PDB file of C-alpha atoms and ligand atoms in Angstrom:
ATOM      1  CA  UNK M   1      33.551  36.318  50.373  1.00 49.00           C
ATOM      2  CA  UNK M   2      32.869  38.184  47.190  1.00 59.00           C
ATOM      3  CA  UNK M   3      33.493  36.713  43.782  1.00 59.00           C
ATOM      4  CA  UNK M   4      35.621  38.925  41.537  1.00 69.00           C
ATOM      5  CA  UNK M   5      33.590  40.606  38.859  1.00 73.00           C
ATOM      6  CA  UNK M   6      35.805  39.234  36.083  1.00 71.00           C
ATOM      7  CA  UNK M   7      35.075  35.638  37.076  1.00 69.00           C
ATOM      8  CA  UNK M   8      31.352  36.317  37.236  1.00 66.00           C
ATOM      9  CA  UNK M   9      31.434  37.841  33.766  1.00 68.00           C
ATOM     10  CA  UNK M  10      33.391  34.893  32.410  1.00 67.00           C
ATOM     11  CA  UNK M  11      30.835  32.495  33.911  1.00 65.00           C
ATOM     12  CA  UNK M  12      27.987  34.422  32.311  1.00 63.00           C
ATOM     13  CA  UNK M  13      29.679  34.385  28.925  1.00 62.00           C
ATOM     14  CA  UNK M  14      30.303  30.654  29.225  1.00 62.00           C
ATOM     15  CA  UNK M  15      26.690  30.004  30.216  1.00 60.00           C
ATOM     16  CA  UNK M  16      25.433  32.102  27.312  1.00 61.00           C
ATOM     17  CA  UNK M  17      27.722  30.307  24.883  1.00 58.00           C
ATOM     18  CA  UNK M  18      26.627  26.941  26.209  1.00 56.00           C
ATOM     19  CA  UNK M  19      22.950  27.848  25.744  1.00 55.00           C
ATOM     20  CA  UNK M  20      23.641  28.956  22.171  1.00 52.00           C
ATOM     21  CA  UNK M  21      25.401  25.697  21.336  1.00 52.00           C
ATOM     22  CA  UNK M  22      22.551  23.740  22.895  1.00 52.00           C
ATOM     23  CA  UNK M  23      19.929  25.703  20.962  1.00 49.00           C
ATOM     24  CA  UNK M  24      21.695  25.012  17.726  1.00 49.00           C
ATOM     25  CA  UNK M  25      21.211  21.299  18.205  1.00 64.00           C
ATOM     26  CA  UNK M  26      17.407  21.672  18.227  1.00 76.00           C
ATOM     27  CA  UNK M  27      16.152  22.294  14.707  1.00 84.00           C
ATOM     28  CA  UNK M  28      13.464  24.907  14.144  1.00 89.00           C
ATOM     29  CA  UNK M  29      10.043  23.846  12.910  1.00 91.00           C
ATOM     30  CA  UNK M  30      10.659  25.036   9.368  1.00 92.00           C
ATOM     31  CA  UNK M  31      14.032  23.263   9.269  1.00 92.00           C
ATOM     32  CA  UNK M  32      12.437  20.046  10.437  1.00 92.00           C
ATOM     33  CA  UNK M  33       9.569  20.331   7.921  1.00 93.00           C
ATOM     34  CA  UNK M  34      12.078  21.066   5.166  1.00 93.00           C
ATOM     35  CA  UNK M  35      14.268  18.081   6.033  1.00 92.00           C
ATOM     36  CA  UNK M  36      11.299  15.724   6.370  1.00 93.00           C
ATOM     37  CA  UNK M  37       9.875  16.900   3.053  1.00 92.00           C
ATOM     38  CA  UNK M  38      13.178  16.471   1.265  1.00 92.00           C
ATOM     39  CA  UNK M  39      13.730  13.015   2.715  1.00 91.00           C
ATOM     40  CA  UNK M  40      10.063  12.005   2.275  1.00 88.00           C
ATOM     41  CA  UNK M  41      10.126  12.789  -1.439  1.00 87.00           C
ATOM     42  CA  UNK M  42      12.939  10.295  -1.928  1.00 86.00           C
ATOM     43  CA  UNK M  43      11.780   7.641   0.528  1.00 86.00           C
ATOM     44  CA  UNK M  44       8.094   7.490   1.542  1.00 84.00           C
ATOM     45  CA  UNK M  45       9.024   5.677   4.753  1.00 87.00           C
ATOM     46  CA  UNK M  46      11.729   7.456   6.723  1.00 90.00           C
ATOM     47  CA  UNK M  47      14.030   5.508   9.034  1.00 87.00           C
ATOM     48  CA  UNK M  48      14.527   6.909  12.508  1.00 88.00           C
ATOM     49  CA  UNK M  49      17.012   6.049  15.215  1.00 85.00           C
ATOM     50  CA  UNK M  50      16.530   7.257  18.795  1.00 84.00           C
ATOM     51  CA  UNK M  51      17.931  10.744  18.154  1.00 87.00           C
ATOM     52  CA  UNK M  52      15.875  11.323  15.033  1.00 89.00           C
ATOM     53  CA  UNK M  53      12.779   9.987  16.754  1.00 88.00           C
ATOM     54  CA  UNK M  54      13.184  12.546  19.548  1.00 87.00           C
ATOM     55  CA  UNK M  55      13.975  15.313  17.079  1.00 89.00           C
ATOM     56  CA  UNK M  56      11.181  14.787  14.553  1.00 91.00           C
ATOM     57  CA  UNK M  57       8.454  12.887  16.393  1.00 90.00           C
ATOM     58  CA  UNK M  58       8.713  14.126  19.948  1.00 87.00           C
ATOM     59  CA  UNK M  59      10.077  17.582  19.113  1.00 86.00           C
ATOM     60  CA  UNK M  60       7.714  20.521  19.562  1.00 83.00           C
ATOM     61  CA  UNK M  61       6.181  22.570  18.104  1.00 88.00           C
ATOM     62  CA  UNK M  62       4.948  20.417  15.251  1.00 90.00           C
ATOM     63  CA  UNK M  63       2.397  21.164  12.543  1.00 92.00           C
ATOM     64  CA  UNK M  64       2.585  17.754  10.876  1.00 94.00           C
ATOM     65  CA  UNK M  65       1.360  14.280  11.812  1.00 92.00           C
ATOM     66  CA  UNK M  66       3.704  11.355  12.096  1.00 88.00           C
ATOM     67  CA  UNK M  67       2.761   7.722  11.694  1.00 89.00           C
ATOM     68  CA  UNK M  68       5.373   5.512  13.286  1.00 87.00           C
ATOM     69  CA  UNK M  69       5.798   1.763  13.349  1.00 81.00           C
ATOM     70  CA  UNK M  70       8.441  -0.872  13.057  1.00 69.00           C
ATOM     71  CA  UNK M  71       8.979  -3.189  10.102  1.00 60.00           C
ATOM     72  CA  UNK M  72       5.963  -4.069   8.032  1.00 67.00           C
ATOM     73  CA  UNK M  73       5.283  -4.450   4.297  1.00 70.00           C
ATOM     74  CA  UNK M  74       1.737  -3.159   4.227  1.00 77.00           C
ATOM     75  CA  UNK M  75       2.961  -0.004   5.954  1.00 83.00           C
ATOM     76  CA  UNK M  76       5.262   0.617   3.008  1.00 81.00           C
ATOM     77  CA  UNK M  77       2.298   0.326   0.628  1.00 80.00           C
ATOM     78  CA  UNK M  78       0.217   2.823   2.565  1.00 85.00           C
ATOM     79  CA  UNK M  79       3.138   5.242   2.712  1.00 86.00           C
ATOM     80  CA  UNK M  80       3.690   4.809  -1.023  1.00 82.00           C
ATOM     81  CA  UNK M  81       0.076   5.441  -1.844  1.00 82.00           C
ATOM     82  CA  UNK M  82       0.231   8.646   0.236  1.00 86.00           C
ATOM     83  CA  UNK M  83       3.478   9.711  -1.406  1.00 84.00           C
ATOM     84  CA  UNK M  84       2.010   9.325  -4.905  1.00 80.00           C
ATOM     85  CA  UNK M  85      -1.486  10.614  -4.131  1.00 81.00           C
ATOM     86  CA  UNK M  86      -2.666  13.978  -5.390  1.00 81.00           C
ATOM     87  CA  UNK M  87      -3.205  15.250  -1.868  1.00 84.00           C
ATOM     88  CA  UNK M  88       0.443  14.672  -0.875  1.00 88.00           C
ATOM     89  CA  UNK M  89       1.747  17.481   1.325  1.00 90.00           C
ATOM     90  CA  UNK M  90       4.037  18.185   4.258  1.00 90.00           C
ATOM     91  CA  UNK M  91       1.203  17.602   6.732  1.00 92.00           C
ATOM     92  CA  UNK M  92       1.961  13.928   7.176  1.00 93.00           C
ATOM     93  CA  UNK M  93       5.054  11.734   7.247  1.00 93.00           C
ATOM     94  CA  UNK M  94       5.657   8.032   7.757  1.00 92.00           C
ATOM     95  CA  UNK M  95       8.589   6.749   9.739  1.00 91.00           C
ATOM     96  CA  UNK M  96       9.979   3.423  10.726  1.00 86.00           C
ATOM     97  CA  UNK M  97      11.899   2.807  13.923  1.00 83.00           C
ATOM     98  CA  UNK M  98      14.263  -0.078  13.676  1.00 75.00           C
ATOM     99  CA  UNK M  99      15.005  -1.930  16.904  1.00 71.00           C
ATOM    100  CA  UNK M 100      18.748  -2.004  16.274  1.00 74.00           C
ATOM    101  CA  UNK M 101      18.822   1.719  15.573  1.00 77.00           C
ATOM    102  CA  UNK M 102      16.489   2.873  18.316  1.00 75.00           C
ATOM    103  CA  UNK M 103      16.172   0.378  21.183  1.00 79.00           C
ATOM    104  CA  UNK M 104      15.487   3.242  23.610  1.00 82.00           C
ATOM    105  CA  UNK M 105      12.433   4.279  21.568  1.00 80.00           C
ATOM    106  CA  UNK M 106      11.042   0.772  21.904  1.00 77.00           C
ATOM    107  CA  UNK M 107      11.432   0.966  25.644  1.00 79.00           C
ATOM    108  CA  UNK M 108       9.901   4.414  25.794  1.00 79.00           C
ATOM    109  CA  UNK M 109       6.837   3.409  23.770  1.00 76.00           C
ATOM    110  CA  UNK M 110       6.623  -0.020  25.399  1.00 74.00           C
ATOM    111  CA  UNK M 111       6.703  -1.731  22.032  1.00 69.00           C
ATOM    112  CA  UNK M 112       6.960  -5.485  21.869  1.00 67.00           C
ATOM    113  CA  UNK M 113       7.415  -7.813  18.938  1.00 61.00           C
ATOM    114  CA  UNK M 114       3.931  -7.400  17.388  1.00 64.00           C
ATOM    115  CA  UNK M 115       3.632  -4.623  14.830  1.00 75.00           C
ATOM    116  CA  UNK M 116       2.589  -1.375  16.451  1.00 82.00           C
ATOM    117  CA  UNK M 117       1.311   1.585  14.489  1.00 88.00           C
ATOM    118  CA  UNK M 118       1.248   4.909  16.283  1.00 89.00           C
ATOM    119  CA  UNK M 119       0.018   8.302  15.229  1.00 93.00           C
ATOM    120  CA  UNK M 120       1.675  11.376  16.683  1.00 92.00           C
ATOM    121  CA  UNK M 121      -0.765  14.194  15.992  1.00 92.00           C
ATOM    122  CA  UNK M 122       0.390  17.637  14.944  1.00 91.00           C
ATOM    123  CA  UNK M 123      -1.018  19.035  18.196  1.00 88.00           C
ATOM    124  CA  UNK M 124      -1.112  17.400  21.608  1.00 87.00           C
ATOM    125  CA  UNK M 125      -0.112  13.970  22.827  1.00 88.00           C
ATOM    126  CA  UNK M 126      -1.164  10.652  21.272  1.00 89.00           C
ATOM    127  CA  UNK M 127      -4.376   9.296  22.780  1.00 91.00           C
ATOM    128  CA  UNK M 128      -5.418   5.673  23.056  1.00 89.00           C
ATOM    129  CA  UNK M 129      -7.059   5.742  19.601  1.00 90.00           C
ATOM    130  CA  UNK M 130      -3.761   6.942  18.129  1.00 92.00           C
ATOM    131  CA  UNK M 131      -2.475   3.400  18.374  1.00 89.00           C
ATOM    132  CA  UNK M 132      -3.942   1.167  15.678  1.00 89.00           C
ATOM    133  CA  UNK M 133      -6.015  -1.555  17.301  1.00 87.00           C
ATOM    134  CA  UNK M 134      -4.653  -4.444  15.270  1.00 82.00           C
ATOM    135  CA  UNK M 135      -6.522  -6.976  17.421  1.00 84.00           C
ATOM    136  CA  UNK M 136      -9.777  -5.512  16.160  1.00 87.00           C
ATOM    137  CA  UNK M 137      -9.084  -4.310  12.596  1.00 84.00           C
ATOM    138  CA  UNK M 138      -5.968  -6.258  11.626  1.00 81.00           C
ATOM    139  CA  UNK M 139      -3.156  -4.618   9.725  1.00 78.00           C
ATOM    140  CA  UNK M 140      -4.068  -4.973   6.078  1.00 79.00           C
ATOM    141  CA  UNK M 141      -3.054  -1.911   4.069  1.00 80.00           C
ATOM    142  CA  UNK M 142      -6.717  -0.847   3.748  1.00 80.00           C
ATOM    143  CA  UNK M 143      -7.190  -0.893   7.530  1.00 84.00           C
ATOM    144  CA  UNK M 144      -4.026   1.103   8.086  1.00 87.00           C
ATOM    145  CA  UNK M 145      -5.056   3.607   5.416  1.00 86.00           C
ATOM    146  CA  UNK M 146      -8.549   4.012   6.871  1.00 87.00           C
ATOM    147  CA  UNK M 147      -7.150   4.507  10.347  1.00 90.00           C
ATOM    148  CA  UNK M 148      -4.583   7.060   9.153  1.00 90.00           C
ATOM    149  CA  UNK M 149      -7.337   8.944   7.313  1.00 89.00           C
ATOM    150  CA  UNK M 150      -9.490   8.972  10.453  1.00 89.00           C
ATOM    151  CA  UNK M 151      -6.705  10.121  12.751  1.00 91.00           C
ATOM    152  CA  UNK M 152      -5.264  12.801  10.481  1.00 91.00           C
ATOM    153  CA  UNK M 153      -8.385  14.032   8.696  1.00 87.00           C
ATOM    154  CA  UNK M 154      -6.511  13.520   5.441  1.00 84.00           C
ATOM    155  CA  UNK M 155      -8.826  11.849   2.962  1.00 75.00           C
ATOM    156  CA  UNK M 156      -6.444  11.956   0.007  1.00 67.00           C
ATOM    157  CA  UNK M 157      -5.394   8.385  -0.005  1.00 65.00           C
ATOM    158  CA  UNK M 158      -8.590   6.579   0.816  1.00 55.00           C
ATOM    159  CA  UNK M 159      -9.308   7.189  -2.870  1.00 51.00           C
ATOM    160  CA  UNK M 160      -5.952   5.874  -3.973  1.00 53.00           C
ATOM    161  CA  UNK M 161      -6.570   2.788  -1.880  1.00 53.00           C
ATOM    162  CA  UNK M 162     -10.001   1.989  -3.263  1.00 54.00           C
ATOM    163  CA  UNK M 163      -8.901   1.966  -6.895  1.00 58.00           C
ATOM    164  CA  UNK M 164      -8.605  -1.495  -8.375  1.00 74.00           C
ATOM    165  CA  UNK M 165      -4.966  -0.913  -9.243  1.00 73.00           C
ATOM    166  CA  UNK M 166      -3.982  -0.457  -5.608  1.00 69.00           C
ATOM    167  CA  UNK M 167      -5.917  -3.563  -4.684  1.00 71.00           C
ATOM    168  CA  UNK M 168      -3.963  -5.540  -7.282  1.00 78.00           C
ATOM    169  CA  UNK M 169      -0.725  -4.011  -6.102  1.00 70.00           C
ATOM    170  CA  UNK M 170      -1.339  -5.062  -2.514  1.00 67.00           C
ATOM    171  CA  UNK M 171      -2.904  -8.465  -3.000  1.00 72.00           C
ATOM    172  CA  UNK M 172      -1.031  -9.585  -6.093  1.00 77.00           C
ATOM    173  CA  UNK M 173      -3.959 -11.609  -7.532  1.00 85.00           C
ATOM    174  CA  UNK M 174      -3.408 -13.944 -10.522  1.00 88.00           C
ATOM    175  CA  UNK M 175      -3.698 -12.409 -13.986  1.00 90.00           C
ATOM    176  CA  UNK M 176      -6.556 -14.844 -14.717  1.00 90.00           C
ATOM    177  CA  UNK M 177      -7.509 -18.290 -13.508  1.00 90.00           C
ATOM    178  CA  UNK M 178      -8.321 -21.747 -14.802  1.00 88.00           C
ATOM    179  CA  UNK M 179     -11.547 -23.078 -13.327  1.00 84.00           C
ATOM    180  CA  UNK M 180     -11.972 -26.653 -12.149  1.00 84.00           C
ATOM    181  CA  UNK M 181     -13.962 -27.378 -15.322  1.00 86.00           C
ATOM    182  CA  UNK M 182     -10.901 -26.352 -17.362  1.00 86.00           C
ATOM    183  CA  UNK M 183     -12.336 -23.055 -18.573  1.00 88.00           C
ATOM    184  CA  UNK M 184     -10.572 -19.751 -18.132  1.00 90.00           C
ATOM    185  CA  UNK M 185     -12.075 -17.253 -15.696  1.00 90.00           C
ATOM    186  CA  UNK M 186     -11.476 -13.606 -16.531  1.00 91.00           C
ATOM    187  CA  UNK M 187     -13.805 -12.300 -13.843  1.00 91.00           C
ATOM    188  CA  UNK M 188     -13.586 -13.345 -10.208  1.00 90.00           C
ATOM    189  CA  UNK M 189     -16.887 -14.803  -9.061  1.00 87.00           C
ATOM    190  CA  UNK M 190     -17.183 -12.733  -5.901  1.00 85.00           C
ATOM    191  CA  UNK M 191     -17.018  -9.102  -4.927  1.00 80.00           C
ATOM    192  CA  UNK M 192     -14.251 -10.031  -2.470  1.00 78.00           C
ATOM    193  CA  UNK M 193     -11.777 -10.721  -5.235  1.00 85.00           C
ATOM    194  CA  UNK M 194     -10.643  -9.733  -8.708  1.00 88.00           C
ATOM    195  CA  UNK M 195      -8.120 -10.805 -11.323  1.00 91.00           C
ATOM    196  CA  UNK M 196      -5.670  -8.389 -12.877  1.00 89.00           C
ATOM    197  CA  UNK M 197      -7.185  -8.868 -16.325  1.00 91.00           C
ATOM    198  CA  UNK M 198     -10.556  -7.964 -14.806  1.00 91.00           C
ATOM    199  CA  UNK M 199      -9.244  -4.474 -14.010  1.00 88.00           C
ATOM    200  CA  UNK M 200      -8.399  -4.010 -17.692  1.00 89.00           C
ATOM    201  CA  UNK M 201     -11.725  -5.411 -18.871  1.00 91.00           C
ATOM    202  CA  UNK M 202     -13.694  -3.083 -16.608  1.00 89.00           C
ATOM    203  CA  UNK M 203     -11.511  -0.148 -17.686  1.00 87.00           C
ATOM    204  CA  UNK M 204     -12.247  -0.933 -21.347  1.00 91.00           C
ATOM    205  CA  UNK M 205     -15.986  -1.248 -20.716  1.00 92.00           C
ATOM    206  CA  UNK M 206     -15.947   2.157 -19.036  1.00 89.00           C
ATOM    207  CA  UNK M 207     -13.920   3.599 -21.903  1.00 91.00           C
ATOM    208  CA  UNK M 208     -16.474   2.259 -24.402  1.00 95.00           C
ATOM    209  CA  UNK M 209     -19.332   3.869 -22.457  1.00 95.00           C
ATOM    210  CA  UNK M 210     -17.455   7.187 -22.432  1.00 94.00           C
ATOM    211  CA  UNK M 211     -16.780   6.906 -26.164  1.00 96.00           C
ATOM    212  CA  UNK M 212     -20.520   6.423 -26.731  1.00 96.00           C
ATOM    213  CA  UNK M 213     -21.255   9.553 -24.727  1.00 95.00           C
ATOM    214  CA  UNK M 214     -18.720  11.558 -26.705  1.00 95.00           C
ATOM    215  CA  UNK M 215     -20.291  10.398 -29.987  1.00 95.00           C
ATOM    216  CA  UNK M 216     -23.728  11.455 -28.762  1.00 94.00           C
ATOM    217  CA  UNK M 217     -22.545  14.923 -27.768  1.00 93.00           C
ATOM    218  CA  UNK M 218     -20.780  15.182 -31.134  1.00 91.00           C
ATOM    219  CA  UNK M 219     -24.115  14.334 -32.775  1.00 91.00           C
ATOM    220  CA  UNK M 220     -25.531  17.502 -31.233  1.00 88.00           C
ATOM    221  CA  UNK M 221     -22.838  19.537 -32.992  1.00 81.00           C
ATOM    222  CA  UNK M 222     -24.815  21.527 -35.562  1.00 77.00           C
ATOM    223  CA  UNK M 223     -21.886  22.124 -37.935  1.00 81.00           C
ATOM    224  CA  UNK M 224     -21.925  18.545 -39.282  1.00 78.00           C
ATOM    225  CA  UNK M 225     -24.562  17.456 -41.812  1.00 87.00           C
ATOM    226  CA  UNK M 226     -27.678  15.670 -40.636  1.00 89.00           C
ATOM    227  CA  UNK M 227     -26.764  12.201 -41.936  1.00 91.00           C
ATOM    228  CA  UNK M 228     -23.413  12.213 -40.123  1.00 90.00           C
ATOM    229  CA  UNK M 229     -25.053  13.418 -36.917  1.00 92.00           C
ATOM    230  CA  UNK M 230     -27.677  10.670 -37.094  1.00 93.00           C
ATOM    231  CA  UNK M 231     -24.989   7.987 -37.484  1.00 93.00           C
ATOM    232  CA  UNK M 232     -23.031   9.419 -34.524  1.00 93.00           C
ATOM    233  CA  UNK M 233     -26.160   9.415 -32.380  1.00 95.00           C
ATOM    234  CA  UNK M 234     -27.100   5.819 -33.197  1.00 96.00           C
ATOM    235  CA  UNK M 235     -23.588   4.409 -32.730  1.00 97.00           C
ATOM    236  CA  UNK M 236     -23.154   6.422 -29.511  1.00 97.00           C
ATOM    237  CA  UNK M 237     -26.438   5.261 -28.076  1.00 97.00           C
ATOM    238  CA  UNK M 238     -25.649   1.666 -29.025  1.00 97.00           C
ATOM    239  CA  UNK M 239     -22.215   1.794 -27.360  1.00 97.00           C
ATOM    240  CA  UNK M 240     -23.589   3.268 -24.132  1.00 96.00           C
ATOM    241  CA  UNK M 241     -26.532   0.849 -23.933  1.00 97.00           C
ATOM    242  CA  UNK M 242     -24.512  -2.278 -24.743  1.00 97.00           C
ATOM    243  CA  UNK M 243     -21.396  -1.669 -22.694  1.00 96.00           C
ATOM    244  CA  UNK M 244     -23.319  -0.299 -19.735  1.00 95.00           C
ATOM    245  CA  UNK M 245     -25.441  -3.471 -19.754  1.00 95.00           C
ATOM    246  CA  UNK M 246     -22.301  -5.569 -19.927  1.00 95.00           C
ATOM    247  CA  UNK M 247     -20.729  -3.807 -16.909  1.00 92.00           C
ATOM    248  CA  UNK M 248     -23.953  -4.163 -15.007  1.00 93.00           C
ATOM    249  CA  UNK M 249     -24.121  -7.847 -15.775  1.00 93.00           C
ATOM    250  CA  UNK M 250     -20.504  -8.356 -14.629  1.00 92.00           C
ATOM    251  CA  UNK M 251     -21.347  -6.502 -11.445  1.00 90.00           C
ATOM    252  CA  UNK M 252     -24.401  -8.741 -10.960  1.00 91.00           C
ATOM    253  CA  UNK M 253     -22.285 -11.850 -11.376  1.00 90.00           C
ATOM    254  CA  UNK M 254     -19.989 -10.656  -8.579  1.00 89.00           C
ATOM    255  CA  UNK M 255     -22.459  -9.053  -6.182  1.00 85.00           C
ATOM    256  CA  UNK M 256     -24.806 -11.963  -5.758  1.00 85.00           C
ATOM    257  CA  UNK M 257     -28.357 -10.825  -5.141  1.00 83.00           C
ATOM    258  CA  UNK M 258     -28.007  -7.457  -6.897  1.00 85.00           C
ATOM    259  CA  UNK M 259     -31.481  -7.104  -8.458  1.00 87.00           C
ATOM    260  CA  UNK M 260     -31.038  -4.759 -11.445  1.00 87.00           C
ATOM    261  CA  UNK M 261     -30.053  -5.555 -14.991  1.00 87.00           C
ATOM    262  CA  UNK M 262     -30.398  -3.924 -18.407  1.00 89.00           C
ATOM    263  CA  UNK M 263     -30.578  -5.691 -21.809  1.00 88.00           C
ATOM    264  CA  UNK M 264     -28.250  -8.536 -20.726  1.00 85.00           C
ATOM    265  CA  UNK M 265     -28.891 -10.866 -17.810  1.00 77.00           C
TER     266      UNK M 265
HETATM  267  C1  NAG U   1       4.524  24.027   9.080  1.00 93.39           C
HETATM  268  O1  NAG U   1       5.347  25.106   9.396  1.00 93.39           O
HETATM  269  C2  NAG U   1       6.429  25.315   8.516  1.00 93.39           C
HETATM  270  C3  NAG U   1       7.276  26.453   9.055  1.00 93.39           C
HETATM  271  O2  NAG U   1       6.513  27.548   9.433  1.00 93.39           O
HETATM  272  C4  NAG U   1       5.916  25.597   7.107  1.00 93.39           C
HETATM  273  O3  NAG U   1       6.981  25.738   6.202  1.00 93.39           O
HETATM  274  C5  NAG U   1       5.024  24.445   6.675  1.00 93.39           C
HETATM  275  O4  NAG U   1       4.435  24.694   5.419  1.00 93.39           O
HETATM  276  C6  NAG U   1       3.925  24.218   7.714  1.00 93.39           C
HETATM  277  N1  NAG U   1       3.163  23.016   7.328  1.00 93.39           N
HETATM  278  C7  NAG U   1       1.836  23.008   7.185  1.00 93.39           C
HETATM  279  C8  NAG U   1       1.214  21.708   6.825  1.00 93.39           C
HETATM  280  O5  NAG U   1       1.144  24.001   7.334  1.00 93.39           O
END
């Protein structure tokens, strides 16, 4: 029995149309990057349901890394520090999969109730090391940031994370503290901690050292008269020597056993 040509043609057209419609559902790489970038600018952590997870995380080809997890505060901090770092680009995105919105994703990734952080590299499948080993390193923001930097080769936000401001932001330390003896402590006694006011004090000490350096370079400016230049040089040298000693002595008081000091003990 032969099929009439007209029917065959109609079938072909239908098949072709169906393929077209299906293709349209899959976004191209540049469309996906564009949409992720637009959304990522507004919200550092994107929220994915099952469909979006398949589209943006599992979809190929990809030229960006995805870090995926479900519900965690520290994750938000890491994503924020990436979003506002100088190295921010469309190479890396953070996404959150909510159980209610993507139960199938949970099943697929075999996620349970503990927080799971997964990296989906730009090329290839996730390996074992692409799941953060929270048993070993915990899930403090610093650990997450270090792991993300290792897995993605993006160093940008390790710097953002090591600044004292980020530390304060994450840990929320007290502004200053009353000691048991009733005195006020402005500087935390160990290198494992700091007070918010301490960040400002250290910033001011550094600023004073820089001011001293500027005065000394100004002193070398031949257009001013000799007396003015001598005063600049002496004040500059004094500022650098005194405030550098003070920073060093604060550092010594925190890093117990640090052997070096200058002027002040
Ligand atoms: C990834 O590819 C898209 C489309 O070609 C491009 O717009 C985007 O800049 C690329 N991203 C990176 C990190 O190279």
